[in-house]
Each structure stands twice: as C-alpha cells, then as structure tokens.
Amino acid sequence: MGKAPMANQISLLLAVLTAAVAAVALHLIHRWWNVQKGEKKTNNDKNQAVHLPPGSTGWPLIGETFSFYRSMTSNRRRKFIDDREKRYNSDIFVSHLFGSQVVVSSDPQFNKYVLQNEGRFFQAHYPKAIKALIGDYGLLSVHGDLQRKLHGIAVNLLMFERLKFDFMEEIQNLVHSTLDRWADKKEISLQTECHQMVLNLMAKQLLDLSPSKETNEICKLFVDYTNAVMAIPIKIPGSTYAKGLKARKVLIRKISNMIKDRRDHPHIVHKDLLTKLLEEGSISDEIICDFILFLLFAGHETSSRAMTFSVKFLTTCPKALNQMKEEHDAILKAKGGHKKLEWDDYKSMKFTQCVINETLRLGNFAPGVYRETKEDTKVKDCLIPKGWLVFAFLTATHLDEKLHNEAHTFNPWRWELDQDVSNDHLFSPFGRGARLCPGSHLARLELALFLHIFITRFRWEALADEHHLYFPLPYLSKGFPMCLYDRE
Ligand code: HEM
C-alpha cells in the first residue's frame, strides 16, 4: 500500500472517530438536558414534590422513533409500550417520537379523561410536521369557535337522516358498479381498489366528482400524502415527508381551481359540500381548501383500510366468514330478490356489527390522538406541565391482553354480549369528546354495505401470503391480490 492511500485512510479513520466522539458527546448533553427537564418538580396541595412521568427521550433528534417504528412493524405492536410499562412500572411515560417530546399514555381511564376534556384542560395539537400536512385549517389544526363550526358542518353532512337515505342509496350504487368492474377483471388488488372506491364516494359528496381520471389521480396523490403523516419529518428532496408536502400542494391547488371554476361558471349546479361552503359566504377559500382536503383524507384513508382488513380477517377465520354468509344470504332471501337494502336491513346485521367492532379493535385505523396540556396536569402522582404534548395511544388499549382476552386474535364473538360500545372506555376507535369522529356512523355503514354486497356476490381466493403491517397506517404488505368468482 502506498503512503498517500495510507494517509487517506488515517484521515478517514480520524474523521470517523471525531464524528463518533461528537455524537456520543451530543447524546450525553442531550441526556443531561432531558434529566434536568425530568427533574422539574412542583408542589401539590400537601406540599409533596410531584415529578414528571418517568421516561426517556432517547437519541438526539430521532428520540425513540426507531423503537416505536420497530414495534409497530413487528407482530407485537404493543412491544414499545410493554417494554416501557415494565421498565417504568407506569402506563404513562415520557418519550420523543417523530421530532417531538411527548407523554405517551396507554392508560384507558386517562385517555378518556384527555379526550373528554378537549378545549378545557387539553387541546388537539398535532406535531408541527403533521400540521404542515393537515394545513392551518384542517379540522385537527383548529380550535374554539372555528373547530365547533367546522365540526358542525361535518356532522351535518354525515347526519343520520342523510345516512339513512342519501348515503344508503349512493354507497350501494357505487359498490355495485365497482364490483361489476371487479368481476370483469377477475383478479384485483383489494387494497388499491377499496381506496379508490371510498375516495370516489367522498369525492362525489364533497366535490361532485364522478369516478374519472381526476379521482384516480387524487387517489394516487393521497398515497404520498398519507405515507408522510407518520414519516420522520426530513424535508430533503425525495424523502417520504417531502413527497407528502408536494402531494398536499397539488391537492390544494386542485381544490382551489375547483373553487375558481365554480365562481366562473355560477350557472352550473352542483349538489356537494363545496357548494354549501361557498354559499355560506363567511368561510375563506384557504379554510375551505384545508377543510375539504382533511375530509377527503379522513373520509377515505381509514374506512378503505377497514374494508380491506375486514375481508382479510374473515379470510383467515372461515368460521366467522360462514356466519357472515349465513347472515347476509338470509337478508337477501328475505328481500325476495329486491337487492337494495334499507336502513332496517342494515340494523338487522347483528353479527356484522361484531365483525366491524373486531376489525376496528384489531386494525386500529387511527392509532392514537395528540393533545397539548392547557395547564399543569396531575396524573398518578406525576405532573405533566402546561404546554406538553400527550399522545393518547388508543392501539395500546385495544391490544392490551389484560383488557381483551387473546387481544391479538380476531374473535368477533367477543362482541356478541357487548353490542353497545358507545360508552366503553376500553374501545374508542373513533376517539371521543368534542372531536369524536363525525364520520363514525358513515364508516360503519360503508363497511356493512360493502361486506354485504361483496360476500353475497363473490367467492375469492387470496393470491399471495401476506403480512398485516401497521406503519405508518395499517396496510397489507402485498395489497391483498385475489381472484374473484361469482357465487352462483
Ligand atoms: C374506520 C374509519 C374511521 C376511523 C377509525 C376514524 C377515527 C377518527 C378519530 C380517532 C378521530 C379523532 C381525532 C382526534 O380526536 O384528534 C377522528 C376525527 C375525525 N374524523 Fe374520523 N375516522 C374514521 C372515518 C371517518 C370518516 C368516514 C370521516 C368523514 C367522512 C371522518 C372524518 C373525521 C373528521 C372530520 C375528524 C375531525 C373531527 C374534529 O377534530 O372535530 N372520519 N376520526
């Protein structure tokens, strides 16, 4: 080996060593800083010192994100929580995830308290990186009067009267026409197709868009957008996060162009939410764009995943699938060939509701919610100071073996005795309190009608072995390719 290459190697070694020493020093400083913050004390009424919840903020910048990621991508999604519950002997602890220091809670009572006190002791506060995607006026970014107003508009759009008549009809029409297309194709990727189908439903309701090239393009943009929601927020070109921001820009531009188009052509009549928002007059274009974008996102990402997962769970549980077939064949038979279902038919689907609950419990399509403390908050002899971020980790409660027997197993019968789940603090897939998901009844209706039409029409054969993955949001590794056969 010549002298020059040797010198190069020594310089390289020195550079690596220096970088390593710098990283260790940074880490130690960071740890020291965390400990200083962790020792913050306050005095309660009895003058006893109250500490922050136990925990660690992990490595500089990335915190404990990788441990969280590893756990969510393994088949033990609760591992991140289990490890810390054991280590700290507490189900409320400090961590650092996706660029923010946060108190993580898997305590169902505390999570219920957090959600029910929205606007009083807590307020929704998503990390800056997520807020940049949602926008300043996406529903989860706004508070106070504006949140109440926009939440009210969403509730009105999705109220029972509309579900019973308009949505009942529209969902069935859409599912029937979509399944006709699937039957022609014979082989489909269920995941992609469900995304497109539910997006089409939302695009029609919100923007009066019929299934077209435009809705296909919107659906594709949402793939990048959604991946970014739980990505490490690094804005370098080509990163998952940067791609998500770019997708947001294009989506907002599309909505904005539609607003302009409506103003340029006022004589064209549209029956959709955008028309109602424009008629309202008091809502700025910026708010309308963010609001519609959020509704499109929240309205299709979660429900379409729930559809795919419900079919997957049933495929791996033949006993449940047979019971579903019996329930839905009986409904169809009772209708004597009139295939369109009515509200009472939907209400009669008892076992289907168990399947839906179990799919929501096991799937965790909204893994958790973020809040900020509005004042110092005492919990279990600890103090969460004002202005801290709290992550109410709903998944951790839904998968807790102490609360749900064989929590990782698909067992719809566990809900047979427990049909009214609205008050159950161990089960809150739609959140609760002032931000309770306004789309919860729509999501259940979509799922039930889809399952009815799918199961009574098709037999299917899965074309790949696949894994359930739960990061950034639940999905099936290969998209659930399947071959469809008519049942008759
Ligand atoms: C399986 C399906 C769904 C699940 C699991 C789900 C879950 C959730 C959860 C947990 C929240 C509360 C967030 C928080 O408190 O920070 C929420 C809020 C929300 N969801 Fe859903 N959702 C679903 C379907 C839908 C649908 C179909 C729509 C609309 C068509 C929708 C629209 C919304 C909106 C607008 C909010 C924000 C409410 C507010 O902040 O005032 N969701 N959802």
PDB file of C-alpha atoms in Angstrom, residues 203-372:
ATOM      1  CA  ALA A 203     -65.072  12.982  -3.933  1.00  0.00           C
ATOM      2  CA  LYS A 204     -68.717  12.825  -5.077  1.00  0.00           C
ATOM      3  CA  GLN A 205     -70.057  14.083  -1.735  1.00  0.00           C
ATOM      4  CA  LEU A 206     -67.502  16.836  -1.253  1.00  0.00           C
ATOM      5  CA  LEU A 207     -66.633  17.982  -4.773  1.00  0.00           C
ATOM      6  CA  ASP A 208     -69.286  16.460  -7.046  1.00  0.00           C
ATOM      7  CA  LEU A 209     -66.605  14.497  -8.884  1.00  0.00           C
ATOM      8  CA  SER A 210     -67.667  11.260 -10.571  1.00  0.00           C
ATOM      9  CA  PRO A 211     -65.168   8.389 -10.902  1.00  0.00           C
ATOM     10  CA  SER A 212     -62.699   9.544 -13.561  1.00  0.00           C
ATOM     11  CA  LYS A 213     -59.033  10.115 -14.367  1.00  0.00           C
ATOM     12  CA  GLU A 214     -59.190  13.063 -11.963  1.00  0.00           C
ATOM     13  CA  THR A 215     -60.350  10.938  -8.989  1.00  0.00           C
ATOM     14  CA  ASN A 216     -57.711   8.288  -9.860  1.00  0.00           C
ATOM     15  CA  GLU A 217     -55.049  10.974  -9.758  1.00  0.00           C
ATOM     16  CA  ILE A 218     -56.315  12.330  -6.430  1.00  0.00           C
ATOM     17  CA  CYS A 219     -56.203   8.808  -5.002  1.00  0.00           C
ATOM     18  CA  LYS A 220     -52.569   8.393  -6.117  1.00  0.00           C
ATOM     19  CA  LEU A 221     -51.587  11.732  -4.556  1.00  0.00           C
ATOM     20  CA  PHE A 222     -53.044  10.531  -1.259  1.00  0.00           C
ATOM     21  CA  VAL A 223     -50.596   7.605  -1.201  1.00  0.00           C
ATOM     22  CA  ASP A 224     -47.646  10.026  -0.833  1.00  0.00           C
ATOM     23  CA  TYR A 225     -49.637  12.328   1.417  1.00  0.00           C
ATOM     24  CA  THR A 226     -50.580   9.570   3.860  1.00  0.00           C
ATOM     25  CA  ASN A 227     -47.127   7.998   3.972  1.00  0.00           C
ATOM     26  CA  ALA A 228     -45.792  11.371   5.090  1.00  0.00           C
ATOM     27  CA  VAL A 229     -48.193  11.696   8.022  1.00  0.00           C
ATOM     28  CA  MET A 230     -46.136   9.389  10.186  1.00  0.00           C
ATOM     29  CA  ALA A 231     -42.739   9.663   8.486  1.00  0.00           C
ATOM     30  CA  ILE A 232     -39.628  11.170  10.002  1.00  0.00           C
ATOM     31  CA  PRO A 233     -40.072  14.826   9.010  1.00  0.00           C
ATOM     32  CA  ILE A 234     -36.947  15.409   6.942  1.00  0.00           C
ATOM     33  CA  LYS A 235     -37.572  17.828   4.108  1.00  0.00           C
ATOM     34  CA  ILE A 236     -34.829  16.700   1.713  1.00  0.00           C
ATOM     35  CA  PRO A 237     -35.897  16.162  -1.907  1.00  0.00           C
ATOM     36  CA  GLY A 238     -37.151  12.635  -2.458  1.00  0.00           C
ATOM     37  CA  SER A 239     -37.792  11.918   1.244  1.00  0.00           C
ATOM     38  CA  THR A 240     -41.172  10.444   2.189  1.00  0.00           C
ATOM     39  CA  TYR A 241     -42.019  13.603   4.071  1.00  0.00           C
ATOM     40  CA  ALA A 242     -41.060  15.952   1.220  1.00  0.00           C
ATOM     41  CA  LYS A 243     -43.142  13.871  -1.212  1.00  0.00           C
ATOM     42  CA  GLY A 244     -46.129  14.224   1.126  1.00  0.00           C
ATOM     43  CA  LEU A 245     -45.787  18.009   1.242  1.00  0.00           C
ATOM     44  CA  LYS A 246     -45.593  18.106  -2.530  1.00  0.00           C
ATOM     45  CA  ALA A 247     -48.750  15.987  -2.803  1.00  0.00           C
ATOM     46  CA  ARG A 248     -50.528  18.367  -0.412  1.00  0.00           C
ATOM     47  CA  LYS A 249     -49.610  21.326  -2.613  1.00  0.00           C
ATOM     48  CA  VAL A 250     -51.045  19.659  -5.716  1.00  0.00           C
ATOM     49  CA  LEU A 251     -54.244  18.597  -3.898  1.00  0.00           C
ATOM     50  CA  ILE A 252     -54.812  22.097  -2.506  1.00  0.00           C
ATOM     51  CA  ARG A 253     -54.232  23.572  -5.964  1.00  0.00           C
ATOM     52  CA  LYS A 254     -56.850  21.220  -7.400  1.00  0.00           C
ATOM     53  CA  ILE A 255     -59.472  22.250  -4.809  1.00  0.00           C
ATOM     54  CA  SER A 256     -58.581  25.891  -5.267  1.00  0.00           C
ATOM     55  CA  ASN A 257     -59.033  25.559  -9.060  1.00  0.00           C
ATOM     56  CA  MET A 258     -62.443  23.997  -8.473  1.00  0.00           C
ATOM     57  CA  ILE A 259     -63.454  26.990  -6.331  1.00  0.00           C
ATOM     58  CA  LYS A 260     -62.384  29.345  -9.110  1.00  0.00           C
ATOM     59  CA  ASP A 261     -64.264  27.253 -11.645  1.00  0.00           C
ATOM     60  CA  ARG A 262     -67.451  27.423  -9.562  1.00  0.00           C
ATOM     61  CA  ARG A 263     -67.171  31.221  -9.416  1.00  0.00           C
ATOM     62  CA  ASP A 264     -66.503  31.471 -13.156  1.00  0.00           C
ATOM     63  CA  HIS A 265     -69.486  29.254 -14.007  1.00  0.00           C
ATOM     64  CA  PRO A 266     -72.156  30.023 -11.397  1.00  0.00           C
ATOM     65  CA  HIS A 267     -74.957  28.643 -13.602  1.00  0.00           C
ATOM     66  CA  ILE A 268     -73.658  25.043 -13.321  1.00  0.00           C
ATOM     67  CA  VAL A 269     -75.459  23.375 -10.404  1.00  0.00           C
ATOM     68  CA  HIS A 270     -73.520  21.046  -8.064  1.00  0.00           C
ATOM     69  CA  LYS A 271     -75.003  19.106  -5.162  1.00  0.00           C
ATOM     70  CA  ASP A 272     -71.964  18.844  -2.897  1.00  0.00           C
ATOM     71  CA  LEU A 273     -70.284  20.201   0.223  1.00  0.00           C
ATOM     72  CA  LEU A 274     -68.137  22.681  -1.697  1.00  0.00           C
ATOM     73  CA  THR A 275     -71.293  24.451  -2.931  1.00  0.00           C
ATOM     74  CA  LYS A 276     -72.639  24.696   0.629  1.00  0.00           C
ATOM     75  CA  LEU A 277     -69.342  26.108   1.923  1.00  0.00           C
ATOM     76  CA  LEU A 278     -69.219  28.719  -0.846  1.00  0.00           C
ATOM     77  CA  GLU A 279     -72.858  29.686  -0.213  1.00  0.00           C
ATOM     78  CA  GLU A 280     -72.080  30.136   3.462  1.00  0.00           C
ATOM     79  CA  GLY A 281     -70.075  33.225   2.446  1.00  0.00           C
ATOM     80  CA  SER A 282     -68.214  33.658   5.729  1.00  0.00           C
ATOM     81  CA  ILE A 283     -65.578  30.971   5.208  1.00  0.00           C
ATOM     82  CA  SER A 284     -62.349  31.953   3.454  1.00  0.00           C
ATOM     83  CA  ASP A 285     -61.028  29.966   0.471  1.00  0.00           C
ATOM     84  CA  GLU A 286     -57.984  28.952   2.488  1.00  0.00           C
ATOM     85  CA  ILE A 287     -60.188  27.418   5.187  1.00  0.00           C
ATOM     86  CA  ILE A 288     -62.396  25.695   2.599  1.00  0.00           C
ATOM     87  CA  CYS A 289     -59.363  24.115   0.872  1.00  0.00           C
ATOM     88  CA  ASP A 290     -57.840  22.764   4.102  1.00  0.00           C
ATOM     89  CA  PHE A 291     -61.222  21.613   5.413  1.00  0.00           C
ATOM     90  CA  ILE A 292     -62.111  19.710   2.228  1.00  0.00           C
ATOM     91  CA  LEU A 293     -58.614  18.214   1.970  1.00  0.00           C
ATOM     92  CA  PHE A 294     -58.871  16.932   5.545  1.00  0.00           C
ATOM     93  CA  LEU A 295     -62.342  15.473   4.976  1.00  0.00           C
ATOM     94  CA  LEU A 296     -61.154  13.725   1.823  1.00  0.00           C
ATOM     95  CA  PHE A 297     -58.199  12.305   3.726  1.00  0.00           C
ATOM     96  CA  ALA A 298     -60.021  11.305   6.928  1.00  0.00           C
ATOM     97  CA  GLY A 299     -63.034  10.075   4.987  1.00  0.00           C
ATOM     98  CA  HIS A 300     -61.279   7.586   2.741  1.00  0.00           C
ATOM     99  CA  GLU A 301     -57.959   6.536   4.278  1.00  0.00           C
ATOM    100  CA  THR A 302     -59.431   4.967   7.393  1.00  0.00           C
ATOM    101  CA  SER A 303     -62.625   3.383   6.007  1.00  0.00           C
ATOM    102  CA  SER A 304     -60.943   1.860   2.973  1.00  0.00           C
ATOM    103  CA  ARG A 305     -58.297   0.232   5.177  1.00  0.00           C
ATOM    104  CA  ALA A 306     -61.029  -1.094   7.440  1.00  0.00           C
ATOM    105  CA  MET A 307     -62.763  -2.676   4.416  1.00  0.00           C
ATOM    106  CA  THR A 308     -59.618  -4.451   3.237  1.00  0.00           C
ATOM    107  CA  PHE A 309     -58.747  -5.648   6.734  1.00  0.00           C
ATOM    108  CA  SER A 310     -62.255  -6.930   7.429  1.00  0.00           C
ATOM    109  CA  VAL A 311     -62.094  -9.163   4.329  1.00  0.00           C
ATOM    110  CA  LYS A 312     -58.586 -10.277   5.285  1.00  0.00           C
ATOM    111  CA  PHE A 313     -59.602 -11.139   8.843  1.00  0.00           C
ATOM    112  CA  LEU A 314     -62.634 -13.075   7.570  1.00  0.00           C
ATOM    113  CA  THR A 315     -60.493 -14.938   5.039  1.00  0.00           C
ATOM    114  CA  THR A 316     -58.288 -16.216   7.843  1.00  0.00           C
ATOM    115  CA  CYS A 317     -61.271 -17.129  10.033  1.00  0.00           C
ATOM    116  CA  PRO A 318     -63.575 -19.442   7.993  1.00  0.00           C
ATOM    117  CA  LYS A 319     -65.992 -19.878  10.911  1.00  0.00           C
ATOM    118  CA  ALA A 320     -66.667 -16.131  11.002  1.00  0.00           C
ATOM    119  CA  LEU A 321     -66.896 -15.953   7.204  1.00  0.00           C
ATOM    120  CA  ASN A 322     -69.524 -18.719   7.185  1.00  0.00           C
ATOM    121  CA  GLN A 323     -71.538 -16.937   9.842  1.00  0.00           C
ATOM    122  CA  MET A 324     -71.340 -13.746   7.764  1.00  0.00           C
ATOM    123  CA  LYS A 325     -72.531 -15.641   4.678  1.00  0.00           C
ATOM    124  CA  GLU A 326     -75.484 -17.034   6.643  1.00  0.00           C
ATOM    125  CA  GLU A 327     -76.427 -13.586   7.963  1.00  0.00           C
ATOM    126  CA  HIS A 328     -76.214 -11.865   4.580  1.00  0.00           C
ATOM    127  CA  ASP A 329     -77.745 -14.668   2.499  1.00  0.00           C
ATOM    128  CA  ALA A 330     -80.700 -14.647   4.900  1.00  0.00           C
ATOM    129  CA  ILE A 331     -81.164 -10.879   4.459  1.00  0.00           C
ATOM    130  CA  LEU A 332     -81.060 -11.223   0.681  1.00  0.00           C
ATOM    131  CA  LYS A 333     -83.516 -14.135   0.745  1.00  0.00           C
ATOM    132  CA  ALA A 334     -85.924 -12.227   2.982  1.00  0.00           C
ATOM    133  CA  LYS A 335     -85.925  -9.395   0.439  1.00  0.00           C
ATOM    134  CA  GLY A 336     -87.100 -11.859  -2.230  1.00  0.00           C
ATOM    135  CA  GLY A 337     -84.828 -10.666  -4.997  1.00  0.00           C
ATOM    136  CA  HIS A 338     -85.042  -6.938  -4.188  1.00  0.00           C
ATOM    137  CA  LYS A 339     -81.367  -6.428  -3.764  1.00  0.00           C
ATOM    138  CA  LYS A 340     -81.324  -2.834  -2.474  1.00  0.00           C
ATOM    139  CA  LEU A 341     -81.049  -2.772   1.283  1.00  0.00           C
ATOM    140  CA  GLU A 342     -82.924  -0.395   3.561  1.00  0.00           C
ATOM    141  CA  TRP A 343     -81.985   1.046   6.916  1.00  0.00           C
ATOM    142  CA  ASP A 344     -83.801  -1.748   8.809  1.00  0.00           C
ATOM    143  CA  ASP A 345     -81.818  -4.372   6.897  1.00  0.00           C
ATOM    144  CA  TYR A 346     -78.639  -2.615   7.951  1.00  0.00           C
ATOM    145  CA  LYS A 347     -79.811  -2.517  11.569  1.00  0.00           C
ATOM    146  CA  SER A 348     -80.546  -6.255  11.475  1.00  0.00           C
ATOM    147  CA  MET A 349     -76.885  -7.172  10.759  1.00  0.00           C
ATOM    148  CA  LYS A 350     -76.002  -8.237  14.291  1.00  0.00           C
ATOM    149  CA  PHE A 351     -73.002 -10.450  13.607  1.00  0.00           C
ATOM    150  CA  THR A 352     -71.682  -7.966  11.027  1.00  0.00           C
ATOM    151  CA  GLN A 353     -71.542  -5.323  13.778  1.00  0.00           C
ATOM    152  CA  CYS A 354     -69.392  -7.738  15.820  1.00  0.00           C
ATOM    153  CA  VAL A 355     -67.081  -8.200  12.815  1.00  0.00           C
ATOM    154  CA  ILE A 356     -66.876  -4.424  12.365  1.00  0.00           C
ATOM    155  CA  ASN A 357     -66.062  -3.823  16.047  1.00  0.00           C
ATOM    156  CA  GLU A 358     -63.415  -6.511  15.992  1.00  0.00           C
ATOM    157  CA  THR A 359     -61.910  -5.150  12.755  1.00  0.00           C
ATOM    158  CA  LEU A 360     -61.724  -1.673  14.312  1.00  0.00           C
ATOM    159  CA  ARG A 361     -60.225  -3.014  17.558  1.00  0.00           C
ATOM    160  CA  LEU A 362     -57.570  -5.109  15.889  1.00  0.00           C
ATOM    161  CA  GLY A 363     -56.912  -2.812  12.917  1.00  0.00           C
ATOM    162  CA  ASN A 364     -56.541   0.491  14.784  1.00  0.00           C
ATOM    163  CA  PHE A 365     -57.012   2.644  11.729  1.00  0.00           C
ATOM    164  CA  ALA A 366     -56.425   5.796  13.799  1.00  0.00           C
ATOM    165  CA  PRO A 367     -53.617   4.567  16.078  1.00  0.00           C
ATOM    166  CA  GLY A 368     -53.838   7.415  18.578  1.00  0.00           C
ATOM    167  CA  VAL A 369     -54.529  11.103  19.076  1.00  0.00           C
ATOM    168  CA  TYR A 370     -52.327  14.035  20.069  1.00  0.00           C
ATOM    169  CA  ARG A 371     -53.243  16.672  22.649  1.00  0.00           C
ATOM    170  CA  GLU A 372     -51.462  19.568  24.355  1.00  0.00           C
TER     171      GLU A 372
END
